[in-house]
Every structure is written in C-alpha cells, then in structure tokens.
GROMACS .gro file of C-alpha atoms in nm:
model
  435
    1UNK     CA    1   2.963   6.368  -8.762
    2UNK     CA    2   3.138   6.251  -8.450
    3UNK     CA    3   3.261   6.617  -8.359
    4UNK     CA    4   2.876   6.711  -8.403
    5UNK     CA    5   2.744   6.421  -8.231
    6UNK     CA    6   2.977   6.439  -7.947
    7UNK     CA    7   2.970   6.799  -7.917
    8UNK     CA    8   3.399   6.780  -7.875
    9UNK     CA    9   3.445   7.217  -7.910
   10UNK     CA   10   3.141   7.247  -7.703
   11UNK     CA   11   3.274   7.046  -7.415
   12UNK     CA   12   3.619   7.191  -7.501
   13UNK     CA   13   3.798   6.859  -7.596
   14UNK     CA   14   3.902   6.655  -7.914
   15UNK     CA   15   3.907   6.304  -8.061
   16UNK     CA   16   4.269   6.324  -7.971
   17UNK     CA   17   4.200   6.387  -7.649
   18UNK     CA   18   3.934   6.159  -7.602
   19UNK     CA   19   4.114   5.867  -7.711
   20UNK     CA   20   4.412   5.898  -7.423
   21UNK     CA   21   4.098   5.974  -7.211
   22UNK     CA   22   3.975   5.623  -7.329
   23UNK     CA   23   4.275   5.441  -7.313
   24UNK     CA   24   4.376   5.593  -6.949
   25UNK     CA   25   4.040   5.478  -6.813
   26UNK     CA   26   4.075   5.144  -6.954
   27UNK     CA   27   4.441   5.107  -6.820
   28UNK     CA   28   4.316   5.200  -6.527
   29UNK     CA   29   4.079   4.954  -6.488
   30UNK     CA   30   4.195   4.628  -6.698
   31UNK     CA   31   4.297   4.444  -6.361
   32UNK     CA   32   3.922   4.351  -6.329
   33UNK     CA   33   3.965   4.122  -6.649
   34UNK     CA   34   4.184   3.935  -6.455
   35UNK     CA   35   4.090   4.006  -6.054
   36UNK     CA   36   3.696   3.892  -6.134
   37UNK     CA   37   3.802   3.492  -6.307
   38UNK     CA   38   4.008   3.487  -6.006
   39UNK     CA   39   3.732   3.558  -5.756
   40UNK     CA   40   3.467   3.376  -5.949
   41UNK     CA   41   3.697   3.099  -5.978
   42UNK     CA   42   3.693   3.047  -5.612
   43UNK     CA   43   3.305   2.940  -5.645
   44UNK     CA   44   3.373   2.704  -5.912
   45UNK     CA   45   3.315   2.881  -6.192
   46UNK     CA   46   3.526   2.896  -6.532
   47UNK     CA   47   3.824   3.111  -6.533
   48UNK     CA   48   3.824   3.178  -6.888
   49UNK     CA   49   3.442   3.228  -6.948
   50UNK     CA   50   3.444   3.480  -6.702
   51UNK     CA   51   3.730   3.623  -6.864
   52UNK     CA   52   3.539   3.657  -7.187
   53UNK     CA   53   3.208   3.765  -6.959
   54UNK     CA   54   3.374   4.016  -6.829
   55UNK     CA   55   3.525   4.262  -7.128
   56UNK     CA   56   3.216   4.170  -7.351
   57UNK     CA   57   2.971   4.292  -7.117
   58UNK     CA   58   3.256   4.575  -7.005
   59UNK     CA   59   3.285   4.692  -7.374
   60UNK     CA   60   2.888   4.653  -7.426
   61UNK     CA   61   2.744   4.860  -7.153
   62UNK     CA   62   3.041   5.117  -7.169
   63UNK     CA   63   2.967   5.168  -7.567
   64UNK     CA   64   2.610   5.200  -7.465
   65UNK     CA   65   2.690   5.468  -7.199
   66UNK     CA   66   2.938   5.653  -7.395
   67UNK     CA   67   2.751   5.647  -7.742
   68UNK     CA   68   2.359   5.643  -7.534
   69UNK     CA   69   2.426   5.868  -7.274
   70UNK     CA   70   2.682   6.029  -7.375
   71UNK     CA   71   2.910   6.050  -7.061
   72UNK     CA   72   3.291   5.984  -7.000
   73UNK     CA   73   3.158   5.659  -6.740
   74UNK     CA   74   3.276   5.299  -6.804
   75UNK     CA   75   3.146   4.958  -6.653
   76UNK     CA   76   3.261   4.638  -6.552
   77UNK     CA   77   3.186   4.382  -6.315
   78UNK     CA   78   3.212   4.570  -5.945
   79UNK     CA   79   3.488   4.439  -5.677
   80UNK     CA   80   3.315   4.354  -5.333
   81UNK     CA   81   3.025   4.252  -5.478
   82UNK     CA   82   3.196   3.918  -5.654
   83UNK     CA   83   3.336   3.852  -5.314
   84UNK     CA   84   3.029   3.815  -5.239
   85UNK     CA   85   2.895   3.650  -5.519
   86UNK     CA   86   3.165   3.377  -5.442
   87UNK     CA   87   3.244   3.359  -5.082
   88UNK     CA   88   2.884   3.463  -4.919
   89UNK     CA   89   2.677   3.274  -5.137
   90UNK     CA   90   2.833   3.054  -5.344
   91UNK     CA   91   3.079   2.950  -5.062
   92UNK     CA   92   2.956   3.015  -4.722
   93UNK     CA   93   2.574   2.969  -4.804
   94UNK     CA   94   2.627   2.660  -5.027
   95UNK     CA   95   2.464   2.788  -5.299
   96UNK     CA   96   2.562   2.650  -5.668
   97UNK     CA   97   2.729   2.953  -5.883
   98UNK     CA   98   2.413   2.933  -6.146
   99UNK     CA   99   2.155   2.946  -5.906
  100UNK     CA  100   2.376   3.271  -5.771
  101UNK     CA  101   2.373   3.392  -6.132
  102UNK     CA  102   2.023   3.370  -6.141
  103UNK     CA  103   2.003   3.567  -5.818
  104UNK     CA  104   2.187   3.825  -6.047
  105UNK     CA  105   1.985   3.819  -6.334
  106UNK     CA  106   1.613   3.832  -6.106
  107UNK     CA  107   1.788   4.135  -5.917
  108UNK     CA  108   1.898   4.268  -6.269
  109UNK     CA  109   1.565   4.242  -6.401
  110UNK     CA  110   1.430   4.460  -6.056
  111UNK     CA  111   1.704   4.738  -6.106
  112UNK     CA  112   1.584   4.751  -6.487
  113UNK     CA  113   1.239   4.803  -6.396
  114UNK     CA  114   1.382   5.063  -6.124
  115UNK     CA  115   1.542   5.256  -6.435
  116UNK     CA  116   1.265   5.232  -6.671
  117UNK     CA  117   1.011   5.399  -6.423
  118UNK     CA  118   1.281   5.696  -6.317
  119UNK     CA  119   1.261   5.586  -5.948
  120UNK     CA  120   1.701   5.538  -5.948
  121UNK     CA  121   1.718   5.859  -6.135
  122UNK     CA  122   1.431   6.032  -5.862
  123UNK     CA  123   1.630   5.873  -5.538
  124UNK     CA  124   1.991   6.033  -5.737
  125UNK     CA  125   1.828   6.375  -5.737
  126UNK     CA  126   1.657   6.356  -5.377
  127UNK     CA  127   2.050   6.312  -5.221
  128UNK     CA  128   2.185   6.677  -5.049
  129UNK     CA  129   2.459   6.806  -5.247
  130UNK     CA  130   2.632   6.834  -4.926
  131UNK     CA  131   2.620   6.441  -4.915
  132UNK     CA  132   2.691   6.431  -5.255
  133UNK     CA  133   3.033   6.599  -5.215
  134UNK     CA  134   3.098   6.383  -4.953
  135UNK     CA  135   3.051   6.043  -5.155
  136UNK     CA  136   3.272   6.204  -5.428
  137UNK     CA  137   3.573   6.276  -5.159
  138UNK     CA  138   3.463   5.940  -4.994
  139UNK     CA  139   3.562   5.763  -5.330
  140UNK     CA  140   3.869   5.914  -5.315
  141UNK     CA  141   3.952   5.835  -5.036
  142UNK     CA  142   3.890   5.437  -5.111
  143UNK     CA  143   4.042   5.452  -5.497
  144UNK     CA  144   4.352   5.594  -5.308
  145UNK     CA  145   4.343   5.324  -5.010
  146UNK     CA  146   4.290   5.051  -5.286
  147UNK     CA  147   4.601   5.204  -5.482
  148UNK     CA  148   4.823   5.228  -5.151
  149UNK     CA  149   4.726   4.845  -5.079
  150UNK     CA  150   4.771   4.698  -5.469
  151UNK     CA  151   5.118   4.884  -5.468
  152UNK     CA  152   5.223   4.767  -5.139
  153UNK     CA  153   5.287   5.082  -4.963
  154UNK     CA  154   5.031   4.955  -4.707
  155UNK     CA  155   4.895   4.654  -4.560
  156UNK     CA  156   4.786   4.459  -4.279
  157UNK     CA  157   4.946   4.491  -3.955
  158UNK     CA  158   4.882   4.294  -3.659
  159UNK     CA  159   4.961   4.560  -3.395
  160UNK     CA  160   4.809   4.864  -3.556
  161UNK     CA  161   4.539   4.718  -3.805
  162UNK     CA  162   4.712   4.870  -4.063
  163UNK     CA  163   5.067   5.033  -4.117
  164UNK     CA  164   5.334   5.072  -4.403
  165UNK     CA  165   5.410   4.780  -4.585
  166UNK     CA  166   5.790   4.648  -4.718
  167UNK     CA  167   5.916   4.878  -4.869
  168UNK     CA  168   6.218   4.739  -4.907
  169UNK     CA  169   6.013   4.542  -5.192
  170UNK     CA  170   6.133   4.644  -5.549
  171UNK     CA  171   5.774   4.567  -5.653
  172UNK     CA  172   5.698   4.847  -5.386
  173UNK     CA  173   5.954   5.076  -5.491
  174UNK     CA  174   5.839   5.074  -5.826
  175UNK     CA  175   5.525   5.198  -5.691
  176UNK     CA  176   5.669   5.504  -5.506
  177UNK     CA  177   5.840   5.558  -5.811
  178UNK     CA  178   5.502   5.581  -6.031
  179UNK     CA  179   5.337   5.767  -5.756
  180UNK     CA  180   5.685   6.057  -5.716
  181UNK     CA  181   5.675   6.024  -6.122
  182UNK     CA  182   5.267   6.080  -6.175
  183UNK     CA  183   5.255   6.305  -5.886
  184UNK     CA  184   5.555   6.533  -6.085
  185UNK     CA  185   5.364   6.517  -6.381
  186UNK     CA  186   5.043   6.668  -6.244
  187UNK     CA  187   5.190   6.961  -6.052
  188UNK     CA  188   5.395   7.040  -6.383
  189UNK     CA  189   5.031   7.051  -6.525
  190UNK     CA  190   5.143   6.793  -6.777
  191UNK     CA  191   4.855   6.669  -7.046
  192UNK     CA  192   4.776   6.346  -7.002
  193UNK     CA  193   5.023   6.325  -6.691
  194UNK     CA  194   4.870   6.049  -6.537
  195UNK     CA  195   4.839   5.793  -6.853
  196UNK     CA  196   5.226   5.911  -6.928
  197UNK     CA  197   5.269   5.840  -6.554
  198UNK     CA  198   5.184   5.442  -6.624
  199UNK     CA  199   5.349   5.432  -6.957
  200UNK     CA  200   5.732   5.534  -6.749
  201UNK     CA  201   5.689   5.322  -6.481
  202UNK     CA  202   5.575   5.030  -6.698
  203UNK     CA  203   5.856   5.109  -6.896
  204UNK     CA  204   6.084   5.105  -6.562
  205UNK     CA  205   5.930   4.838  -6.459
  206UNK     CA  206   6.033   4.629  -6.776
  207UNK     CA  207   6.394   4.744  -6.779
  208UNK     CA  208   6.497   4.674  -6.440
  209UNK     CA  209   6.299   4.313  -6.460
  210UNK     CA  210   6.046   4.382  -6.196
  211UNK     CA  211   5.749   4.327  -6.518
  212UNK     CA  212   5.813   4.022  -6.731
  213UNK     CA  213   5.778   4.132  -7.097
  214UNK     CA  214   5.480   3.969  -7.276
  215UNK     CA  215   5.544   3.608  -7.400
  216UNK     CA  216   5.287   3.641  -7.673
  217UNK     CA  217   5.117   3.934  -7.825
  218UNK     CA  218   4.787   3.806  -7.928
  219UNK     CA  219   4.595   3.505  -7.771
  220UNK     CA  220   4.242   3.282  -7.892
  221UNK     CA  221   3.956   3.423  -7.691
  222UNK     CA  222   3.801   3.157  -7.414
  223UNK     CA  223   3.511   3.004  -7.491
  224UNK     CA  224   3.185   3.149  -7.308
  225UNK     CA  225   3.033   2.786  -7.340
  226UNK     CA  226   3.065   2.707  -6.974
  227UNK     CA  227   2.865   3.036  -6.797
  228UNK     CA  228   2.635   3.143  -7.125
  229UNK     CA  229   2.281   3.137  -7.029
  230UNK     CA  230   2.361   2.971  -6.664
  231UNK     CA  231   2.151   3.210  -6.499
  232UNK     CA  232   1.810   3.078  -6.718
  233UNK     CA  233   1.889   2.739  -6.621
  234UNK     CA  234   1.941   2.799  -6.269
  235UNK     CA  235   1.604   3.039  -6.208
  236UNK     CA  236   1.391   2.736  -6.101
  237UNK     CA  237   1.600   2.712  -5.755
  238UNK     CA  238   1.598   3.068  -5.703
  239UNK     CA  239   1.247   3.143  -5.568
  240UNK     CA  240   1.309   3.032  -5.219
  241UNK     CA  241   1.383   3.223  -4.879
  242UNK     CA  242   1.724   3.177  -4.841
  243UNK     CA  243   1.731   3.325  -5.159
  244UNK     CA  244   1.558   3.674  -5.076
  245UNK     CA  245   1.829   3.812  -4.863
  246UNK     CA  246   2.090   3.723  -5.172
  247UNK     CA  247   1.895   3.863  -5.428
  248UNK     CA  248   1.847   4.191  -5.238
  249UNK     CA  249   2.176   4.230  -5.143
  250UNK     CA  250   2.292   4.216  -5.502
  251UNK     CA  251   2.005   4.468  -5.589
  252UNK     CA  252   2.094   4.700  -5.317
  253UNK     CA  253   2.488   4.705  -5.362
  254UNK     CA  254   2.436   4.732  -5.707
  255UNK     CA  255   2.193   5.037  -5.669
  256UNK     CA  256   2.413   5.203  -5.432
  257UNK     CA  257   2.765   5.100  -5.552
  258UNK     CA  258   2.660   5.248  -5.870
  259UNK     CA  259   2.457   5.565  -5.768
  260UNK     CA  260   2.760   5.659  -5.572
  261UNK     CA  261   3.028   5.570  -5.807
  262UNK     CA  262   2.824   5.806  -6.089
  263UNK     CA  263   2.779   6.114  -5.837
  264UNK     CA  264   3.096   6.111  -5.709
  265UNK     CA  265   3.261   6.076  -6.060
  266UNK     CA  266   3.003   6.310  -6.224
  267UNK     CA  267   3.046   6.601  -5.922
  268UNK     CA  268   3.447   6.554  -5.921
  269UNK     CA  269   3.433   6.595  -6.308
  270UNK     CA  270   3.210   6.875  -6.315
  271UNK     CA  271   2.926   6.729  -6.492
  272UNK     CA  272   2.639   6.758  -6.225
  273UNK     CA  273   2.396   7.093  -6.335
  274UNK     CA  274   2.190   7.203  -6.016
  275UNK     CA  275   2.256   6.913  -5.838
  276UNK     CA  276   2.154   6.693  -6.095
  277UNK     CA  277   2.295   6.467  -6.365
  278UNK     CA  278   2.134   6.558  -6.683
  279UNK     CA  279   2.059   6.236  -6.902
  280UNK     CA  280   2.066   6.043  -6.582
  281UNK     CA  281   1.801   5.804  -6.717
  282UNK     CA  282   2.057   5.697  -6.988
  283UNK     CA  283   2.356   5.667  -6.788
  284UNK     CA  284   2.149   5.428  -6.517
  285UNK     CA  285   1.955   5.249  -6.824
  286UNK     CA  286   2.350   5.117  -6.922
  287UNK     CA  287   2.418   4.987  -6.598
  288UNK     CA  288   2.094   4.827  -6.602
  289UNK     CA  289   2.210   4.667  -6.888
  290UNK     CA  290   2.543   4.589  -6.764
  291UNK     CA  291   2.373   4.386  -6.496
  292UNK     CA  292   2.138   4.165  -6.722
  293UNK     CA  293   2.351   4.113  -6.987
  294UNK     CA  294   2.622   4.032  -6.714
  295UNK     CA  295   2.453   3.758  -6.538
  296UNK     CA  296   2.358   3.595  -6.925
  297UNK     CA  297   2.695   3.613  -6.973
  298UNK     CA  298   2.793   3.466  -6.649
  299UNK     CA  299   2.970   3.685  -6.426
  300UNK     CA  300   2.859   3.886  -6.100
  301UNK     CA  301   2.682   4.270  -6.076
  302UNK     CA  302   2.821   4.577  -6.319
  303UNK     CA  303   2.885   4.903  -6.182
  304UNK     CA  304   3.002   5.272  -6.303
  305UNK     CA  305   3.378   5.215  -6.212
  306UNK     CA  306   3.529   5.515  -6.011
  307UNK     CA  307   3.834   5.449  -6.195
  308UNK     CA  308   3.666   5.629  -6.459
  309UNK     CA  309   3.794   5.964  -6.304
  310UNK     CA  310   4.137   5.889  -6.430
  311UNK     CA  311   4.045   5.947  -6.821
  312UNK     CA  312   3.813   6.246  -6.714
  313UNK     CA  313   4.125   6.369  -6.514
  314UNK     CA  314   4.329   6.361  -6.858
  315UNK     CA  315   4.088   6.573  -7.048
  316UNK     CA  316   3.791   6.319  -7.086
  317UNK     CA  317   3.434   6.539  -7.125
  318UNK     CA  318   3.229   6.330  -7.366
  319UNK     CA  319   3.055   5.990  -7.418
  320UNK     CA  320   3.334   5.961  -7.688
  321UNK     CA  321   3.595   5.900  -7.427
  322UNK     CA  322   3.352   5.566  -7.340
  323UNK     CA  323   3.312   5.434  -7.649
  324UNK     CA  324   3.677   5.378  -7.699
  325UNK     CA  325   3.734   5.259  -7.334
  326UNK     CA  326   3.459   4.966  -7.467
  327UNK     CA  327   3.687   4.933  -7.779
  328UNK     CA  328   4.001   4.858  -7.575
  329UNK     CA  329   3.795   4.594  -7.351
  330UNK     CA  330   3.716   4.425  -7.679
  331UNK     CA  331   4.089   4.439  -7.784
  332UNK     CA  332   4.212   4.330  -7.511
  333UNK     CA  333   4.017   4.002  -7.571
  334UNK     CA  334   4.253   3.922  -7.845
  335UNK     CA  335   4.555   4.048  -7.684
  336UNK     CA  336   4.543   3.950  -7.375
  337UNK     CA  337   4.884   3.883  -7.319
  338UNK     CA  338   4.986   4.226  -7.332
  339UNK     CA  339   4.800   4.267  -7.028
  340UNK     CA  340   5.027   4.154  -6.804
  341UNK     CA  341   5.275   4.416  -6.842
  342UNK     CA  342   5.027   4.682  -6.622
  343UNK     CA  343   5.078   4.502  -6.355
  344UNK     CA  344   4.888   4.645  -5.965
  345UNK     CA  345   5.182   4.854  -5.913
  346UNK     CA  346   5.169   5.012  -6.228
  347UNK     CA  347   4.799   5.121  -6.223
  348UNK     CA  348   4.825   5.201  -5.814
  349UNK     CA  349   5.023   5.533  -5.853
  350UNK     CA  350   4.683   5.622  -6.071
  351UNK     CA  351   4.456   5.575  -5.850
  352UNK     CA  352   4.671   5.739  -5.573
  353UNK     CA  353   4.669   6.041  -5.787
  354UNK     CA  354   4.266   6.060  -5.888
  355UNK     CA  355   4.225   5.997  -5.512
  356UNK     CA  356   4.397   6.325  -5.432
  357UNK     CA  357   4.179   6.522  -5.682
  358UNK     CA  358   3.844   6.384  -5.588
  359UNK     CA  359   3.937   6.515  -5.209
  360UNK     CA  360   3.937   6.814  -5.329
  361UNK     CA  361   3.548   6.734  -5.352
  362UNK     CA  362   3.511   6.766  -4.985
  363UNK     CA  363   3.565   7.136  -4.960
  364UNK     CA  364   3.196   7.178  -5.082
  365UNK     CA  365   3.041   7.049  -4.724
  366UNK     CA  366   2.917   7.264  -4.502
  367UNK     CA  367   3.152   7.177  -4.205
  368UNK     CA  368   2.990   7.395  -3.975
  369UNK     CA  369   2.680   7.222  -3.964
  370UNK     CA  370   2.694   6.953  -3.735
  371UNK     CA  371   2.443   6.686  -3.898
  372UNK     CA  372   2.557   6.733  -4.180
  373UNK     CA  373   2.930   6.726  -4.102
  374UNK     CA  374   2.891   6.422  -3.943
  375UNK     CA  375   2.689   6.261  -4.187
  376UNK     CA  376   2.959   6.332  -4.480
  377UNK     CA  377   3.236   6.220  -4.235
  378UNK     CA  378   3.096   5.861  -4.165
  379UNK     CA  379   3.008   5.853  -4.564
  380UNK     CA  380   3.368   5.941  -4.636
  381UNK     CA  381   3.566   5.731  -4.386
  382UNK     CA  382   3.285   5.442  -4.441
  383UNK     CA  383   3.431   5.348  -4.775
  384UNK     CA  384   3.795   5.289  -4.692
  385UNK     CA  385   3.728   5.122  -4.398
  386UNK     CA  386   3.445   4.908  -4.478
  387UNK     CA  387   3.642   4.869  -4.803
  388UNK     CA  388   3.267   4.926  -5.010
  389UNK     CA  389   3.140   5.214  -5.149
  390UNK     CA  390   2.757   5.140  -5.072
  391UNK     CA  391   2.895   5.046  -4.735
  392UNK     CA  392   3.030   5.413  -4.656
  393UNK     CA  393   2.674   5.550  -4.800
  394UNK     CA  394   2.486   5.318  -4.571
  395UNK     CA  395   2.597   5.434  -4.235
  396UNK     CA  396   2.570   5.813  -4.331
  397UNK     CA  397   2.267   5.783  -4.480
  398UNK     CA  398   2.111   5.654  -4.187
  399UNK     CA  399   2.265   5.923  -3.972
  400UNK     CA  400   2.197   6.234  -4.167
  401UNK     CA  401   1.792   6.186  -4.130
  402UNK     CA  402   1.803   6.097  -3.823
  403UNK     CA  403   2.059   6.416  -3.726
  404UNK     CA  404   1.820   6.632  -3.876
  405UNK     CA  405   1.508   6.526  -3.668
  406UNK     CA  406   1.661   6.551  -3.336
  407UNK     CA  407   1.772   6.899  -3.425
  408UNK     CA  408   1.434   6.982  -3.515
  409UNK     CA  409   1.497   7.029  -3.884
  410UNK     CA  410   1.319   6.678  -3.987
  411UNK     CA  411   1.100   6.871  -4.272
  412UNK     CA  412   1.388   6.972  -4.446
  413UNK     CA  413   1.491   6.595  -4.547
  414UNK     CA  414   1.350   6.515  -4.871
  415UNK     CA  415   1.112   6.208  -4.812
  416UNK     CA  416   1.298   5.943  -5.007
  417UNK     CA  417   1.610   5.986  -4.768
  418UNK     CA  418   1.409   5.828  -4.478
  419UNK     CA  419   1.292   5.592  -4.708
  420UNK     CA  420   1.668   5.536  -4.784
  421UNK     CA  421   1.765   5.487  -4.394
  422UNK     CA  422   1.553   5.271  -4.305
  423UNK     CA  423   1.627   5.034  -4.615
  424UNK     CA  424   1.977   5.071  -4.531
  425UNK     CA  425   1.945   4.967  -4.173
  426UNK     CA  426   1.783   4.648  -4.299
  427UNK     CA  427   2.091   4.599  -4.556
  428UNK     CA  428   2.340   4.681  -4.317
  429UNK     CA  429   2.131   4.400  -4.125
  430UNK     CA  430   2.125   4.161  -4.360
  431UNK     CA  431   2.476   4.169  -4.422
  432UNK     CA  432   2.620   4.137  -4.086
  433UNK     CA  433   2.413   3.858  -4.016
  434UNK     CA  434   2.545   3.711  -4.381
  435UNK     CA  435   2.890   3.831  -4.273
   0.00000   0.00000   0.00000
C-alpha cells in the first residue's frame, strides 16, 4: 500500500531509501529545535514551550506535506524571520510576544486564504525559469555561507567584513574534517554519503572529546501551557497601525521565504515539470498550515526548509521521505538529549556539500542576456549577503522588470512580476525603516 501510494519504483527509490532520506533531512535540520527557544527566548517567551511548538508543528505540517502532497519538503519554524519576531517587534518595537503571535496567526490566516484561492500557486508559476534557477543556486549559495559560519571556517572580520575564522579551533577542525570526509564521500559517489558524512564526524567528534556524549537518553516533554492559544488572547491589541507593517512583513517573508525555498529545492531536485511544480496547491496548503497551527502553538512563521535538499541529495523522491522526517521531529521530543551530540559543526559540512550541488543550478541562466543576468546575479548574491532568502528575491525581482522595460522588452514580463516589484520595493521599505 505504501509502495503504491508513494509510487517508490515509479520515482525510482525505496522505503529503505526513503528513510535515510528522512532521517538526513531531519539531521540536517534539528538545530532549529534548539536555535528558535533560544531566539524566542530573547522576547520573553518560554524556552521549553517553544521547544515543544516547534517539532509538533515541524512533524505536523511535514506529515501533511509528505503524506498530502506528496513531496520530499519538510517545515519548521524559518530563521530570520524569529529574529524578527523577537528583536524587531517584540524587542525594538515594544510589542508583547502574544500580541506578536497574533500578528502571526492574522498574517497566517491571509497566506491561507492566499493558498485556498491558487493566487501563491499562480505568482510560483508566473516566475522566469531563468530566475528560478537563479533562486535555486542563490540558496546554495546561503545554505553553504550558513554552514561555513556554524562550523567556524568563517566569520566576522573587522578589516575585511568577513574572512577565515580560527582555525586553529578543534571545534573548527572538526568541521574541515566533516567537510574533506563528506566531500570524499560524494565524489566516490557513495549512497547516502552525506548522512554517513555526519554519522563519522559525530563519531570523531565524540572520541576525541570535542562532543560531550549524551547525559540522558530520553527526557519529559515541556509543557506547551505557557504559549498554547497566546495568539487568540492577544488578537484584541493587534488591529492597530503600528501593527500593519508587522503583520505584513511576516506575510511577505513568509510568502517569499517559502516560495523560494520550494523552487529552489524542487528545480535542484528535479521535480519542477514545464516550469511548474505539479501539486503545488498541496505543498503551499502545508505551509499554510505550518503557519496557523504555529502561531496556536506559540512560535514564529513556518517555512519549506532548504535543508531539505540534503535527504533529496541521498536518494529522497517521494512524500514518503517527509513523513518520516515528521516522525523523527516527534521523537526527538522524547529524546531530546540525544540531540546534543549533532552539534553546528557536525551538520555544517552538510550544508557545505548541498550548497555545492544546488550551484550547479545556475548553469541554466541565460548569461548572455544582460537583464536577465543581472537580475539572477543580485537574486543569488542577495541571499548570502543579506543573510535572507526573500531578501535576495526582493532586490532581483525589482530589477528584472524594470531591465526588461528599458530594453524595450516590457511585454514579455508576465503581469504579476510588476505586481511583485513594486510590492517588494514597499517591503524592502518597510524593513529598512524597521531595521
């Protein structure tokens, strides 16, 4: 029944196969159960609830898009926009954490409706595959940045922005070690190389002391109590103006972190058919689920995690490969201890990897045509710089239309992307004057 349901020999894969997929992607992206209390924390909020917020509604909307939709994509709360959650609004705007969570669940409730009538699946399908390629290799570029800074290899440098960072570290070494290991691996054409890459230098990690083993293998799960339902209670502060700006900033990063995270994961893996995402509908509908159920919860915005690329890069094809990333989220409720062994500079050499392939990505862009050239340039070296993924899509997605009018080839931009320019000039406004 799973086989048929699945379609494993039609997509060329097997439970097997699917199940290192699973556990790769969730390896890959377990930090967030413990990077998103930490952020949220800041604001005031419950470490432990949002613990428990953030692998339920992890394992719920990933189930929903790996069993619903049927695609290889897993969710979580996003990175960026909790910073912002915490330190923009909660922080710097002096805004209590459930009237923020409210903000969340109103903007939730807007991206639903935006799913239900097709218009995120329409605005998907209206972006030039040219500019689609480009936000694939853009994420690549920014999983492999945010690998390079978690393992220490780079980091802030007051002379030159950025440069190497100490690599006389062990911590860091251990990283180069993962990333000469995993790299090995791959160019043998090893199955599974890169979730065999974080197993040996976990394993190295733990014999030469650099990861403490676990002190406990199973721990209670913390109470929800404190964030469940926050976001009802604080809805009757939320209708005012300082609240507009917030609430559409967490629609459109949402919107956009997520749009690009699913076409650049979805064109590196293959799974794109004529420039569109079949079953797109479904895949956005679990996101849009992920957000409600989220802020109810209590914790910030979902989004399609581009770490999802490492379980398709071991073999993952089908919604199977989901549905047992969601199963390890809800595992590692219970054993949370366990946790701690894959630590930053375990995981980094992954995402250093995945980065690499979904470069590859950038091949497809028509180089020779100016517009769009530099449109896909800005989109790709947006995201590591701006350190945001909706960020990177902003400033080439204002440039590309306006490229292509000045050229005298305006008619040949679908509609929507002007549409799309001019609502990201008013984000990009919003945020620097919320910056």
């Amino acid at each position: 029944m799973i086989e048929r349901y699945f379609k494993l020999s039609e997509l060329e894969t097997s439970l097997r196969t699917e199940f290192v997929a699973g556990l790769t992607t969730f390896v890959s992206m377990a930090y967030i159960l413990f990077v998103n209390p930490s952020v949220l924390g800041a604001a005031g909020m419950d470490k432990g609830a949002v613990f428990t917020a953030t692998g339920l509604i992890a394992a719920i909307a990933t189930i929903f898009m790996g069993a619903v939709a049927r695609y290889p994509f897993a969710i979580a709360p996003g990175l960026g926009v909790n910073a912002f959650f915490a330190y923009s609004v909660v922080i710097g705007m002096g805004v209590r954490w459930q009237t923020a969570l409210a903000g969340v669940f109103v903007a939730g409730v807007i991206f639903w409706i935006l799913t239900v009538l097709r218009i995120r699946e329409t605005i998907i399908n209206a972006i030039p595959a040219d500019l689609k390629a480009a936000i694939a290799g853009g994420i690549g570029l920014f999983i492999a940045m945010i690998g390079l800074v978690d393992g220490g290899i780079i980091s802030a440098n007051k002379s030159t922005i950025i440069g190497w960072g100490d690599w006389s570290n062990p911590q860091v070494m251990l990283t180069i070690f993962g990333v000469l290991v995993s790299f090995a691996l791959f160019a043998r054409k090893i199955p599974g190389a890169i979730f065999i890459g974080i197993a040996i230098t976990s394993v190295a990690g733990l014999l030469t002391g650099l990861i403490h083993a676990p002190s406990a293998l199973v721990a209670g799960v913390p109470s929800l109590k404190p964030t469940f339902g926050q976001a009802i209670f604080g809805l009757q502060d939320v209708f005012t103006f300082q609240m507009v700006p917030v609430i559409l900033t967490f629609l459109l990063v949402a919107f956009f972190d997520t749009a690009g995270s699913l076409v650049g994961i979805a064109r590196s893996g293959g799974f794109l058919v004529n420039n569109e995402l079949p079953r797109a509908g479904k895949a956005l509908m679990a996101d849009s689920i992920g957000m409600l159920g989220g802020a109810l919860l209590g914790t910030s915005p979902t989004t399609a995690f581009v770490e999802s690329s490492t379980g398709i890069a071991v073999g993952g094809r089908s919604g199977l490969t989901s549905v047992f990333t969601g199963i390890f989220f809800l595992l590692a409720l219970f054993f949370s201890p366990l946790l701690v062994v894959v630590t930053s500079h375990v995981t980094a050499p992954a995402l250093i990897v995945v980065g690499v392939l979904m470069a590859a990505n950038l091949a497809a862009v028509n180089w020779e045509d100016f517009p769009i050239a530099a449109s896909a340039f800005l989109t790709v070296i947006g995201m590591p710089l701006a350190y945001s993924i909706s960020d990177g899509i902003a400033i080439g997605f204002i440039v590309y239309p306006f490229l292509m009018l000045v050229t005298g080839r305006g008619k040949k931009v679908h509609p929507i992307m002007y549409a799309l320019a001019v609502i990201f000039i008013g984000f990009v406004y919003v945020l620097q004057t919320n910056h």
